[in-house]
Amino acid sequence: MKNKLKRLIYLEEYISINGIKQFMFHLGTSYDNPVMLFLHGGPGSVESLFTCAFQEKWEEIYTVVHWDQRGAGKTLTKNPDKLPTIDLILQDLFEVIQYLKKKYNKQKIVILGHSWGSVLGSVFIRKYPEEVAYYIGVGQVINMLENEQVGYKKVKELIEQADDKRSMKRLEKIGEYPGNKIVFNKKFLKKCDEVRKLQGKYKLGMKIDLALWITVFKSPIFKFSDIIAFMKIFQANAKLHSFLGEFNLSNEPAIYQVPIYYILGGNDWQAPYIIAQKYFEEINAPNKNIYVIPNAGHMTMMEQPELFFDALLEINNTEVKNKCHFIQKSEDIAYDEYLESKVR
């Protein structure tokens, strides 16, 4: 039974976005709740298949919409030759938000970006701040090259401390990593895959194991074609990987026109939390806050779901209070202007 929780909002659909049919999965309990668009990682690694592992409580305060991006998941399966560039996917995202605003009668949408989604989300909110109520970055990527440098150094440090000779031999076989520039070719991807496995072993990053695949297979929307799509992500997202390799948020002033929230895993060294933490200090935004979740790695919301939800609840409550304060202030100003007009 797909909608086993009897959610008021439960919808799988393909919508025409920027010339192709793209997949969205909606879950929620009230049409009055704010709409959160979840931007998945990768590029190409959809997280619509993991909703049952972490999202149940979220749906009490948000209508959560997962979108399989161009070049990913069910959207890739339906459009195997319609592959993404950064300009295409930004336009896709803009159109997805217009659709959601109209469907749910909202003026703005909340964006949560995880890993690659945090790159896409950060670029989008700079370009279209008027479309976004606020932004939540999870596994936030600041500088891709620095990510790999710091993450590699950390796993090497732990391997040395553990006197893990077998893992040290694997590191030595990798050789220089990541180099002075990231180019997502076969050679780099092979090295990166080995580093990720070692990070997973030491609980520093996402671990792709049997438990993860069982979660996928239990998803109410899982199809075997999703596995085939996952196997194609590097080829399908080659142009996005090129953009990602050179990505560095610090190249521009850390000035944002929307509230910014970061939820980071205190043991995330795949997108090292210490880099995002340092960058966050520089952020100038209407409102901001940062949450570092202990004993959580790159899949923060799955590894510490209760603490993650507590952070989301606090963020939502803060934004509700801010909105009420803004409305009250606007009403006070309007009333003062009315009184002044009477005096005249």
Short mmCIF file of C-alpha atoms in Angstrom, two decimals:
data_model
loop_
_atom_site.label_atom_id
_atom_site.label_comp_id
_atom_site.label_asym_id
_atom_site.label_seq_id
_atom_site.Cartn_x
_atom_site.Cartn_y
_atom_site.Cartn_z
CA MET A 1 0.00 0.00 0.00
CA LYS A 2 1.64 3.20 -1.14
CA ASN A 3 0.01 5.84 1.06
CA LYS A 4 0.22 3.75 4.24
CA LEU A 5 0.24 6.84 6.48
CA LYS A 6 -3.01 8.05 4.88
CA ARG A 7 -1.48 11.42 4.02
CA LEU A 8 -3.85 14.09 2.73
CA ILE A 9 -1.22 14.96 0.13
CA TYR A 10 0.29 11.97 -1.65
CA LEU A 11 1.01 12.36 -5.33
CA GLU A 12 3.37 10.92 -7.92
CA GLU A 13 3.30 12.79 -11.21
CA TYR A 14 5.15 13.74 -14.37
CA ILE A 15 4.86 17.42 -15.24
CA SER A 16 5.97 19.16 -18.42
CA ILE A 17 8.92 21.29 -17.32
CA ASN A 18 11.11 23.16 -19.79
CA GLY A 19 10.08 20.94 -22.67
CA ILE A 20 10.26 17.48 -21.04
CA LYS A 21 8.22 15.38 -18.59
CA GLN A 22 9.83 15.51 -15.14
CA PHE A 23 8.96 13.46 -12.06
CA MET A 24 7.74 14.89 -8.75
CA PHE A 25 6.64 13.20 -5.53
CA HIS A 26 4.47 15.21 -3.10
CA LEU A 27 3.84 14.31 0.55
CA GLY A 28 2.08 16.32 3.26
CA THR A 29 -0.68 16.62 5.82
CA SER A 30 -2.10 20.11 5.22
CA TYR A 31 -2.45 22.49 2.30
CA ASP A 32 -1.84 25.34 4.76
CA ASN A 33 1.73 24.23 5.48
CA PRO A 34 4.67 25.84 3.63
CA VAL A 35 5.88 23.93 0.58
CA MET A 36 9.44 22.61 0.73
CA LEU A 37 11.20 21.61 -2.49
CA PHE A 38 13.90 19.02 -1.77
CA LEU A 39 16.89 19.33 -4.14
CA HIS A 40 18.68 16.00 -4.21
CA GLY A 41 22.39 15.27 -4.37
CA GLY A 42 24.66 13.78 -6.97
CA PRO A 43 24.36 15.24 -9.53
CA GLY A 44 22.01 12.42 -10.39
CA SER A 45 21.47 10.76 -6.99
CA VAL A 46 17.74 11.06 -6.36
CA GLU A 47 16.50 11.03 -2.75
CA SER A 48 12.81 10.61 -3.50
CA LEU A 49 13.43 6.91 -2.80
CA PHE A 50 14.50 7.58 0.81
CA THR A 51 11.45 9.46 2.10
CA CYS A 52 10.31 6.61 4.35
CA ALA A 53 13.67 6.70 6.17
CA PHE A 54 13.51 10.25 7.51
CA GLN A 55 10.60 12.34 6.33
CA GLU A 56 7.46 11.30 8.26
CA LYS A 57 7.65 14.09 10.86
CA TRP A 58 8.63 16.69 8.26
CA GLU A 59 5.24 16.24 6.63
CA GLU A 60 3.51 17.56 9.77
CA ILE A 61 5.03 21.03 9.19
CA TYR A 62 5.82 21.06 5.45
CA THR A 63 4.39 19.78 2.22
CA VAL A 64 7.57 18.13 0.94
CA VAL A 65 8.09 17.81 -2.80
CA HIS A 66 10.88 15.68 -4.26
CA TRP A 67 11.87 16.40 -7.83
CA ASP A 68 13.96 13.96 -9.87
CA GLN A 69 16.12 16.45 -11.74
CA ARG A 70 16.95 16.28 -15.44
CA GLY A 71 19.59 13.53 -15.76
CA ALA A 72 18.40 11.74 -12.61
CA GLY A 73 16.02 9.00 -11.49
CA LYS A 74 12.64 8.69 -13.11
CA THR A 75 13.15 11.88 -15.12
CA LEU A 76 16.29 10.37 -16.69
CA THR A 77 14.45 7.10 -17.39
CA LYS A 78 11.73 9.01 -19.25
CA ASN A 79 14.17 11.34 -21.05
CA PRO A 80 17.45 9.43 -21.58
CA ASP A 81 18.71 11.88 -24.21
CA LYS A 82 17.65 15.16 -22.52
CA LEU A 83 20.70 15.79 -20.37
CA PRO A 84 21.43 18.71 -18.06
CA THR A 85 23.67 21.74 -18.21
CA ILE A 86 23.74 24.23 -15.36
CA ASP A 87 21.68 26.74 -17.39
CA LEU A 88 19.08 24.10 -18.31
CA ILE A 89 18.68 22.82 -14.76
CA LEU A 90 18.37 26.34 -13.33
CA GLN A 91 15.58 27.01 -15.81
CA ASP A 92 14.00 23.67 -14.88
CA LEU A 93 14.12 24.66 -11.21
CA PHE A 94 12.54 28.03 -11.93
CA GLU A 95 9.65 26.36 -13.77
CA VAL A 96 9.22 23.73 -11.03
CA ILE A 97 8.83 26.52 -8.48
CA GLN A 98 6.29 28.37 -10.65
CA TYR A 99 4.29 25.15 -10.88
CA LEU A 100 4.40 24.57 -7.12
CA LYS A 101 3.45 28.16 -6.32
CA LYS A 102 0.39 27.87 -8.52
CA LYS A 103 -0.57 24.37 -7.39
CA TYR A 104 -0.42 25.18 -3.67
CA ASN A 105 -1.35 28.87 -3.90
CA LYS A 106 1.93 30.04 -2.34
CA GLN A 107 3.85 33.26 -2.93
CA LYS A 108 7.20 31.62 -2.24
CA ILE A 109 8.69 28.15 -1.80
CA VAL A 110 11.14 26.82 0.81
CA ILE A 111 14.22 25.21 -0.73
CA LEU A 112 16.23 22.47 0.97
CA GLY A 113 19.38 21.52 -0.93
CA HIS A 114 21.42 18.45 -0.02
CA SER A 115 25.01 18.00 -1.26
CA TRP A 116 24.86 18.73 -5.03
CA GLY A 117 21.41 20.15 -4.29
CA SER A 118 23.09 22.69 -2.01
CA VAL A 119 25.16 23.85 -4.99
CA LEU A 120 22.10 24.16 -7.20
CA GLY A 121 20.09 25.81 -4.42
CA SER A 122 22.81 28.32 -3.55
CA VAL A 123 23.17 29.41 -7.17
CA PHE A 124 19.40 29.65 -7.62
CA ILE A 125 18.68 31.80 -4.57
CA ARG A 126 21.25 34.34 -5.74
CA LYS A 127 19.61 34.51 -9.16
CA TYR A 128 15.95 34.37 -8.08
CA PRO A 129 15.69 35.43 -4.41
CA GLU A 130 12.12 36.66 -4.88
CA GLU A 131 10.95 33.07 -5.48
CA VAL A 132 12.27 31.63 -2.21
CA ALA A 133 10.89 31.99 1.34
CA TYR A 134 14.14 30.70 2.84
CA TYR A 135 16.94 28.27 2.11
CA ILE A 136 18.19 25.25 4.07
CA GLY A 137 21.59 23.82 3.12
CA VAL A 138 22.41 20.25 4.17
CA GLY A 139 25.84 18.78 3.47
CA GLN A 140 26.47 22.27 2.13
CA VAL A 141 29.17 22.46 -0.54
CA ILE A 142 31.24 25.65 -0.51
CA ASN A 143 34.33 24.79 -2.55
CA MET A 144 34.53 21.44 -4.32
CA LEU A 145 38.32 21.33 -4.51
CA GLU A 146 38.71 22.21 -0.83
CA ASN A 147 36.04 19.60 0.03
CA GLU A 148 38.15 16.83 -1.47
CA GLN A 149 41.41 18.12 0.00
CA VAL A 150 40.03 18.36 3.55
CA GLY A 151 38.04 15.11 3.34
CA TYR A 152 41.06 13.17 2.07
CA LYS A 153 43.30 14.60 4.79
CA LYS A 154 40.80 13.60 7.50
CA VAL A 155 40.40 10.00 6.40
CA LYS A 156 44.18 9.63 6.05
CA GLU A 157 44.60 10.99 9.59
CA LEU A 158 42.16 8.41 11.01
CA ILE A 159 43.77 5.57 9.05
CA GLU A 160 47.17 6.52 10.46
CA GLN A 161 45.78 6.76 14.01
CA ALA A 162 44.19 3.31 13.68
CA ASP A 163 47.40 1.87 12.21
CA ASP A 164 45.15 0.42 9.51
CA LYS A 165 47.78 -0.95 7.16
CA ARG A 166 45.31 -2.39 4.66
CA SER A 167 43.51 0.95 4.23
CA MET A 168 46.85 2.76 4.07
CA LYS A 169 47.86 0.57 1.13
CA ARG A 170 44.60 1.52 -0.60
CA LEU A 171 45.43 5.19 -0.04
CA GLU A 172 48.92 4.75 -1.42
CA LYS A 173 47.46 3.06 -4.49
CA ILE A 174 45.21 6.09 -5.08
CA GLY A 175 48.27 8.34 -5.27
CA GLU A 176 47.92 12.12 -5.39
CA TYR A 177 44.39 13.24 -4.58
CA PRO A 178 42.56 15.33 -5.61
CA GLY A 179 45.30 17.32 -7.40
CA ASN A 180 45.29 21.04 -8.11
CA LYS A 181 42.09 20.89 -10.15
CA ILE A 182 39.10 18.57 -10.20
CA VAL A 183 38.27 17.07 -13.58
CA PHE A 184 35.56 14.43 -13.47
CA ASN A 185 37.21 11.99 -15.85
CA LYS A 186 37.44 8.21 -15.39
CA LYS A 187 40.76 8.44 -13.56
CA PHE A 188 39.45 10.94 -11.00
CA LEU A 189 36.14 9.14 -10.55
CA LYS A 190 37.95 5.88 -9.80
CA LYS A 191 40.07 7.61 -7.15
CA CYS A 192 37.05 9.45 -5.75
CA ASP A 193 35.10 6.21 -5.46
CA GLU A 194 37.93 4.64 -3.44
CA VAL A 195 38.17 7.68 -1.15
CA ARG A 196 34.38 7.56 -0.60
CA LYS A 197 34.59 3.89 0.38
CA LEU A 198 37.29 4.66 2.93
CA GLN A 199 35.29 7.63 4.24
CA GLY A 200 32.29 5.33 4.57
CA LYS A 201 34.38 2.78 6.47
CA TYR A 202 35.38 5.44 9.00
CA LYS A 203 31.86 6.94 9.08
CA LEU A 204 33.01 10.22 7.55
CA GLY A 205 30.75 10.13 4.53
CA MET A 206 27.88 8.33 2.85
CA LYS A 207 28.22 4.55 2.97
CA ILE A 208 26.55 2.66 0.13
CA ASP A 209 25.82 -0.70 1.72
CA LEU A 210 23.10 -3.34 1.91
CA ALA A 211 21.10 -1.33 4.47
CA LEU A 212 20.95 1.62 2.07
CA TRP A 213 19.72 -0.55 -0.79
CA ILE A 214 17.10 -2.17 1.46
CA THR A 215 15.77 1.34 2.19
CA VAL A 216 15.57 1.96 -1.54
CA PHE A 217 13.76 -1.33 -2.23
CA LYS A 218 11.21 -0.51 0.50
CA SER A 219 10.30 2.80 -1.11
CA PRO A 220 6.67 2.88 -2.27
CA ILE A 221 7.79 4.46 -5.56
CA PHE A 222 10.75 2.15 -6.29
CA LYS A 223 11.07 0.54 -9.71
CA PHE A 224 13.99 -1.51 -11.06
CA SER A 225 14.46 1.15 -13.73
CA ASP A 226 15.66 3.42 -10.88
CA ILE A 227 18.74 1.20 -10.48
CA ILE A 228 19.49 1.47 -14.19
CA ALA A 229 19.14 5.25 -13.98
CA PHE A 230 21.54 5.32 -11.00
CA MET A 231 24.14 3.41 -13.03
CA LYS A 232 23.99 6.09 -15.74
CA ILE A 233 24.40 9.20 -13.58
CA PHE A 234 28.05 10.01 -14.31
CA GLN A 235 27.59 9.83 -18.06
CA ALA A 236 24.25 11.67 -17.93
CA ASN A 237 25.57 14.49 -15.73
CA ALA A 238 28.99 15.05 -17.29
CA LYS A 239 28.37 18.75 -17.96
CA LEU A 240 27.12 19.33 -14.41
CA HIS A 241 30.20 17.58 -13.03
CA SER A 242 32.32 19.99 -15.03
CA PHE A 243 30.51 22.90 -13.37
CA LEU A 244 30.75 21.25 -9.94
CA GLY A 245 34.49 20.67 -10.23
CA GLU A 246 35.10 24.41 -10.44
CA PHE A 247 32.40 25.46 -7.97
CA ASN A 248 33.44 27.88 -5.22
CA LEU A 249 30.87 29.96 -3.35
CA SER A 250 33.66 32.06 -1.84
CA ASN A 251 34.37 33.63 -5.22
CA GLU A 252 31.46 36.01 -4.58
CA PRO A 253 30.51 38.07 -1.50
CA ALA A 254 28.46 36.02 0.99
CA ILE A 255 25.46 38.35 0.68
CA TYR A 256 22.00 36.81 0.40
CA GLN A 257 18.54 38.33 0.10
CA VAL A 258 16.78 35.35 1.70
CA PRO A 259 17.14 33.79 5.18
CA ILE A 260 19.87 31.13 5.25
CA TYR A 261 19.96 28.03 7.44
CA TYR A 262 22.60 25.30 7.43
CA ILE A 263 22.06 21.84 8.97
CA LEU A 264 25.39 20.03 8.98
CA GLY A 265 26.57 16.62 10.13
CA GLY A 266 29.21 16.97 12.83
CA ASN A 267 30.97 13.96 11.33
CA ASP A 268 30.51 14.88 7.68
CA TRP A 269 33.85 14.92 5.90
CA GLN A 270 32.47 14.15 2.44
CA ALA A 271 31.31 17.76 2.31
CA PRO A 272 33.36 18.78 5.38
CA TYR A 273 31.17 20.68 7.81
CA ILE A 274 34.09 22.82 8.98
CA ILE A 275 34.28 24.50 5.55
CA ALA A 276 30.57 25.39 5.55
CA GLN A 277 30.80 26.45 9.20
CA LYS A 278 33.59 28.92 8.39
CA TYR A 279 31.76 30.29 5.34
CA PHE A 280 28.55 30.66 7.34
CA GLU A 281 30.24 33.18 9.65
CA GLU A 282 30.69 35.48 6.65
CA ILE A 283 27.06 35.29 5.48
CA ASN A 284 25.03 38.46 5.45
CA ALA A 285 21.32 37.57 5.18
CA PRO A 286 17.93 38.78 6.51
CA ASN A 287 18.16 35.95 9.05
CA LYS A 288 20.50 33.01 9.51
CA ASN A 289 21.27 30.10 11.81
CA ILE A 290 23.44 27.01 11.75
CA TYR A 291 22.90 23.57 13.30
CA VAL A 292 25.72 21.04 13.61
CA ILE A 293 24.19 17.63 14.35
CA PRO A 294 26.44 15.35 16.45
CA ASN A 295 27.21 11.80 15.31
CA ALA A 296 25.87 12.47 11.81
CA GLY A 297 27.70 12.28 8.52
CA HIS A 298 26.79 13.29 4.99
CA MET A 299 23.30 11.73 5.10
CA THR A 300 22.53 13.85 8.15
CA MET A 301 18.73 13.53 8.01
CA MET A 302 18.92 9.70 7.84
CA GLU A 303 21.63 9.27 10.48
CA GLN A 304 20.07 11.53 13.13
CA PRO A 305 16.42 11.97 12.05
CA GLU A 306 15.13 13.19 15.43
CA LEU A 307 17.80 15.88 15.88
CA PHE A 308 17.41 16.88 12.25
CA PHE A 309 13.67 17.32 12.69
CA ASP A 310 14.24 19.38 15.84
CA ALA A 311 16.35 21.76 13.73
CA LEU A 312 13.67 21.93 11.03
CA LEU A 313 10.98 22.61 13.62
CA GLU A 314 13.00 25.47 15.11
CA ILE A 315 13.63 26.93 11.65
CA ASN A 316 9.94 26.72 10.77
CA ASN A 317 8.89 28.31 14.07
CA THR A 318 11.41 31.12 13.60
CA GLU A 319 10.14 31.88 10.12
CA VAL A 320 6.50 31.81 11.26
CA LYS A 321 7.31 34.33 14.03
CA ASN A 322 9.26 36.52 11.60
CA LYS A 323 6.36 36.47 9.15
CA CYS A 324 3.86 37.39 11.88
CA HIS A 325 6.14 40.20 13.06
CA PHE A 326 6.45 41.52 9.50
CA ILE A 327 2.66 41.47 9.01
CA GLN A 328 2.08 43.24 12.33
CA LYS A 329 4.71 45.87 11.53
CA SER A 330 3.17 46.45 8.09
CA GLU A 331 -0.28 46.84 9.66
CA ASP A 332 1.10 49.31 12.25
CA ILE A 333 2.73 51.39 9.53
CA ALA A 334 -0.49 51.41 7.49
CA TYR A 335 -2.50 52.48 10.55
CA ASP A 336 -0.04 55.29 11.35
CA GLU A 337 -0.29 56.53 7.76
CA TYR A 338 -4.09 56.41 8.03
CA LEU A 339 -4.02 58.54 11.21
CA GLU A 340 -1.68 61.05 9.59
CA SER A 341 -4.03 61.41 6.63
CA LYS A 342 -6.90 62.17 9.02
CA VAL A 343 -4.87 64.87 10.75
CA ARG A 344 -4.13 66.53 7.41
#
